[in-house]
Amino acid sequence: GEDVEQSLFLSVREGDSSVINCTYTDSSSTYLYWYKQEPGAGLQLLTYIFSNMDMKQDQRLTVLLNKKDKHLSLRIADTQTGDSAIYFCAEKGSGGYNKLIFGAGTRLAVHP
Amino acid sequence: DAGVIQSPRHEVTEMGQEVTLRCKPISGHNSLFWYRQTMMRGLELLIYFNNNVPIDDSGMPEDRFSAKMPNASFSTLKIQPSEPRDSAVYFCASSLSPQEGSSYNEQFFGPGTRLTVL
């Protein structure tokens, strides 16, 4: 079945890089996503990567995709306190609809 | 656009009462999703609709839960009777149906309804 796994917690010092990892099971996923949830709010799409790409960079964010190992990572450079949030990895579900399969979320804590 | 609108934002009720959560998707979106988020279980997909038709309700926990989408601009999630274990944050999200192979089909989430059942 479809499943997405990620570690639950990550603590980093302000200014350091954060790396959040995720593994997924559906090798046919066309898109993989990172969503961010700030306290008291809904999820917002942070970035996504198409499955024929290995890497995508967007300002401080770098997404790496290893299709062979079904591993996705999100690197945040120069992590700031405003980056403290829960980060969800997601893959597009199978079938013709845009159902997403979400991981449990990684809670990122940034400390001075 | 105002984004996905959910009401109420907070609901406190007593066990056994009926609870109705409401969602207005983004205009023009034809897919709508209901999720539940708890500390124990994380984010769970309850049901989703495409063009107002329920596609997959396998995530609905029990018969006490029901969802409707009478038109493209409104959906409800009803719990009757409610129980303390239903306490959670309920999210509604909407998106456009993908054109296969060409769309990354972003889901837009509402702010959620925090439900507390005493």
Short mmCIF file of C-alpha atoms in Angstrom, two decimals:
data_model
loop_
_atom_site.label_atom_id
_atom_site.label_comp_id
_atom_site.label_asym_id
_atom_site.label_seq_id
_atom_site.Cartn_x
_atom_site.Cartn_y
_atom_site.Cartn_z
CA GLY A 1 0.00 0.00 0.00
CA GLU A 2 0.91 3.65 -0.07
CA ASP A 3 2.85 4.90 2.93
CA VAL A 4 5.03 7.88 3.76
CA GLU A 5 7.38 7.89 6.74
CA GLN A 6 9.37 10.64 8.35
CA SER A 7 11.04 11.29 11.68
CA LEU A 8 8.94 13.17 14.22
CA PHE A 9 11.32 15.74 15.67
CA LEU A 10 14.33 17.81 14.65
CA SER A 11 16.07 20.46 16.70
CA VAL A 12 18.61 22.84 15.16
CA ARG A 13 20.47 25.97 16.12
CA GLU A 14 19.55 29.22 14.42
CA GLY A 15 21.77 29.77 11.38
CA ASP A 16 22.53 26.08 10.87
CA SER A 17 21.10 23.95 8.07
CA SER A 18 18.14 21.67 8.71
CA VAL A 19 17.62 18.42 6.84
CA ILE A 20 14.27 16.67 7.05
CA ASN A 21 14.06 13.19 5.58
CA CYS A 22 11.18 11.15 4.22
CA THR A 23 10.69 7.74 2.64
CA TYR A 24 7.76 6.72 0.49
CA THR A 25 6.54 3.49 -1.01
CA ASP A 26 4.76 4.24 -4.29
CA SER A 27 7.40 4.23 -7.01
CA SER A 28 4.86 5.49 -9.53
CA SER A 29 4.33 8.81 -7.72
CA THR A 30 4.64 11.60 -10.26
CA TYR A 31 4.99 14.40 -7.73
CA LEU A 32 6.33 14.62 -4.20
CA TYR A 33 5.62 17.52 -1.90
CA TRP A 34 6.69 19.34 1.22
CA TYR A 35 4.00 21.14 3.17
CA LYS A 36 4.55 23.43 6.15
CA GLN A 37 2.17 23.86 9.07
CA GLU A 38 2.68 26.79 11.41
CA PRO A 39 1.05 26.75 14.87
CA GLY A 40 -2.71 27.13 14.75
CA ALA A 41 -2.87 27.10 10.97
CA GLY A 42 -3.57 24.75 8.10
CA LEU A 43 -0.93 23.19 5.86
CA GLN A 44 0.64 25.25 3.10
CA LEU A 45 2.55 23.94 0.13
CA LEU A 46 6.21 24.79 0.57
CA THR A 47 7.68 23.15 -2.49
CA TYR A 48 7.28 20.13 -4.74
CA ILE A 49 9.39 18.08 -7.11
CA PHE A 50 8.50 16.17 -10.23
CA SER A 51 9.63 12.56 -10.21
CA ASN A 52 11.97 12.96 -13.20
CA MET A 53 14.08 15.45 -11.24
CA ASP A 54 16.85 14.71 -8.74
CA MET A 55 17.05 18.13 -7.17
CA LYS A 56 15.15 21.35 -6.93
CA GLN A 57 16.39 24.55 -5.34
CA ASP A 58 14.27 27.48 -4.30
CA GLN A 59 16.10 30.19 -2.31
CA ARG A 60 16.96 28.61 1.06
CA LEU A 61 15.19 25.35 0.23
CA THR A 62 16.78 22.37 -1.51
CA VAL A 63 14.80 19.24 -2.29
CA LEU A 64 16.67 16.03 -3.11
CA LEU A 65 14.95 13.00 -4.59
CA ASN A 66 16.47 9.53 -4.73
CA LYS A 67 13.97 7.47 -6.69
CA LYS A 68 15.95 4.26 -6.37
CA ASP A 69 15.77 4.39 -2.58
CA LYS A 70 12.39 6.21 -2.55
CA HIS A 71 13.92 8.87 -0.36
CA LEU A 72 13.06 12.56 -0.31
CA SER A 73 14.77 15.24 1.72
CA LEU A 74 14.24 18.92 2.42
CA ARG A 75 17.21 21.08 3.34
CA ILE A 76 16.67 24.51 4.80
CA ALA A 77 19.78 26.67 4.72
CA ASP A 78 20.44 29.31 7.38
CA THR A 79 17.49 28.14 9.49
CA GLN A 80 15.60 30.93 11.22
CA THR A 81 13.22 30.92 14.19
CA GLY A 82 10.39 31.58 11.72
CA ASP A 83 11.09 28.18 10.19
CA SER A 84 9.86 26.49 13.37
CA ALA A 85 6.86 24.48 12.23
CA ILE A 86 5.72 20.98 11.31
CA TYR A 87 6.89 19.81 7.89
CA PHE A 88 4.88 17.18 6.05
CA CYS A 89 6.18 15.04 3.24
CA ALA A 90 3.50 13.85 0.78
CA GLU A 91 3.20 11.82 -2.37
CA LYS A 92 0.46 11.85 -4.94
CA GLY A 93 -1.84 8.89 -4.41
CA SER A 94 -2.56 6.39 -7.12
CA GLY A 95 -5.60 6.70 -9.29
CA GLY A 96 -6.91 9.53 -11.39
CA TYR A 97 -7.64 11.94 -8.55
CA ASN A 98 -5.37 14.29 -6.69
CA LYS A 99 -5.42 12.49 -3.38
CA LEU A 100 -2.21 13.04 -1.38
CA ILE A 101 -0.64 10.60 1.05
CA PHE A 102 0.91 12.53 3.93
CA GLY A 103 3.58 11.50 6.39
CA ALA A 104 3.15 12.07 10.11
CA GLY A 105 5.04 15.35 10.00
CA THR A 106 8.42 16.42 11.39
CA ARG A 107 8.33 19.06 14.09
CA LEU A 108 11.27 21.43 13.56
CA ALA A 109 12.39 23.44 16.58
CA VAL A 110 14.89 26.23 15.99
CA HIS A 111 16.75 27.49 19.05
CA PRO A 112 19.16 30.39 19.45
CA ASP B 1 -9.60 34.96 -3.24
CA ALA B 2 -10.38 34.33 0.44
CA GLY B 3 -9.00 30.83 0.37
CA VAL B 4 -10.74 27.84 1.88
CA ILE B 5 -13.20 28.95 4.54
CA GLN B 6 -14.13 26.76 7.48
CA SER B 7 -16.64 27.35 10.25
CA PRO B 8 -16.76 27.35 13.12
CA ARG B 9 -13.08 27.83 14.03
CA HIS B 10 -13.65 26.38 17.47
CA GLU B 11 -16.41 24.12 18.72
CA VAL B 12 -16.90 22.82 22.24
CA THR B 13 -19.72 20.38 22.78
CA GLU B 14 -20.84 17.65 25.12
CA MET B 15 -20.71 13.96 24.41
CA GLY B 16 -23.77 12.77 22.52
CA GLN B 17 -24.45 16.06 20.77
CA GLU B 18 -24.51 16.47 17.01
CA VAL B 19 -21.67 18.49 15.50
CA THR B 20 -21.65 20.00 12.00
CA LEU B 21 -18.50 21.39 10.47
CA ARG B 22 -18.69 23.54 7.35
CA CYS B 23 -16.38 24.22 4.45
CA LYS B 24 -16.42 26.55 1.48
CA PRO B 25 -13.74 25.57 -1.05
CA ILE B 26 -11.89 27.96 -3.31
CA SER B 27 -14.10 29.02 -6.20
CA GLY B 28 -13.43 26.92 -9.28
CA HIS B 29 -11.85 24.03 -7.40
CA ASN B 30 -13.57 20.72 -8.04
CA SER B 31 -11.89 18.45 -5.50
CA LEU B 32 -12.55 18.72 -1.78
CA PHE B 33 -10.91 16.83 1.08
CA TRP B 34 -11.72 16.44 4.77
CA TYR B 35 -8.84 15.62 7.14
CA ARG B 36 -8.55 15.07 10.86
CA GLN B 37 -5.40 15.88 12.83
CA THR B 38 -4.56 14.57 16.29
CA MET B 39 -1.32 14.19 18.21
CA MET B 40 -1.75 10.44 18.34
CA ARG B 41 -2.66 9.73 14.72
CA GLY B 42 -1.28 12.71 12.84
CA LEU B 43 -3.11 13.83 9.70
CA GLU B 44 -5.79 11.43 8.47
CA LEU B 45 -7.77 11.72 5.24
CA LEU B 46 -11.42 11.10 6.06
CA ILE B 47 -13.16 11.54 2.70
CA TYR B 48 -12.74 13.33 -0.58
CA PHE B 49 -15.08 14.53 -3.30
CA ASN B 50 -14.57 15.19 -6.96
CA ASN B 51 -17.19 17.28 -8.76
CA ASN B 52 -19.40 16.98 -5.64
CA VAL B 53 -19.32 13.17 -5.75
CA PRO B 54 -17.73 11.23 -2.87
CA ILE B 55 -14.82 9.26 -4.33
CA ASP B 56 -13.28 7.59 -1.31
CA ASP B 57 -14.77 7.53 2.19
CA SER B 58 -12.62 4.69 3.50
CA GLY B 59 -11.06 7.02 6.04
CA MET B 60 -14.34 7.83 7.75
CA PRO B 61 -13.93 6.23 11.16
CA GLU B 62 -17.48 5.13 11.91
CA ASP B 63 -21.08 5.46 10.91
CA ARG B 64 -21.31 8.37 13.29
CA PHE B 65 -19.42 10.39 10.68
CA SER B 66 -21.06 11.59 7.48
CA ALA B 67 -20.11 14.14 4.84
CA LYS B 68 -22.05 15.85 2.10
CA MET B 69 -21.31 18.17 -0.75
CA PRO B 70 -24.64 19.46 -2.07
CA ASN B 71 -22.97 21.88 -4.48
CA ALA B 72 -19.58 23.00 -5.67
CA SER B 73 -19.24 25.72 -3.06
CA PHE B 74 -20.23 23.97 0.15
CA SER B 75 -19.52 20.82 2.14
CA THR B 76 -20.39 19.60 5.61
CA LEU B 77 -18.91 17.01 7.93
CA LYS B 78 -21.33 15.79 10.57
CA ILE B 79 -20.67 13.76 13.69
CA GLN B 80 -23.70 12.29 15.40
CA PRO B 81 -23.47 11.44 18.24
CA SER B 82 -20.12 12.98 19.14
CA GLU B 83 -17.68 11.31 21.54
CA PRO B 84 -14.63 12.64 23.45
CA ARG B 85 -12.29 10.68 21.16
CA ASP B 86 -13.54 12.77 18.23
CA SER B 87 -11.72 15.77 19.70
CA ALA B 88 -9.28 16.93 17.03
CA VAL B 89 -8.61 19.63 14.47
CA TYR B 90 -10.60 19.05 11.30
CA PHE B 91 -9.25 20.48 8.07
CA CYS B 92 -10.92 20.99 4.74
CA ALA B 93 -8.80 21.36 1.61
CA SER B 94 -9.61 21.97 -2.03
CA SER B 95 -7.79 21.66 -5.33
CA LEU B 96 -8.24 21.49 -9.06
CA SER B 97 -8.45 18.08 -10.67
CA PRO B 98 -5.15 17.33 -12.30
CA GLN B 99 -4.57 17.11 -15.98
CA GLU B 100 -2.71 13.86 -15.86
CA GLY B 101 1.01 14.32 -16.24
CA SER B 102 0.87 18.10 -16.28
CA SER B 103 -0.30 19.37 -12.89
CA TYR B 104 1.23 19.24 -9.47
CA ASN B 105 -2.29 19.66 -8.06
CA GLU B 106 -1.65 21.73 -4.95
CA GLN B 107 -4.12 21.25 -2.14
CA PHE B 108 -5.14 24.45 -0.38
CA PHE B 109 -6.02 23.99 3.27
CA GLY B 110 -8.46 25.92 5.38
CA PRO B 111 -7.54 27.14 8.88
CA GLY B 112 -9.24 24.16 10.51
CA THR B 113 -11.96 23.66 13.11
CA ARG B 114 -10.76 22.73 16.58
CA LEU B 115 -13.37 20.40 18.05
CA THR B 116 -13.49 19.56 21.73
CA VAL B 117 -16.01 17.00 22.92
CA LEU B 118 -16.41 16.93 26.71
#
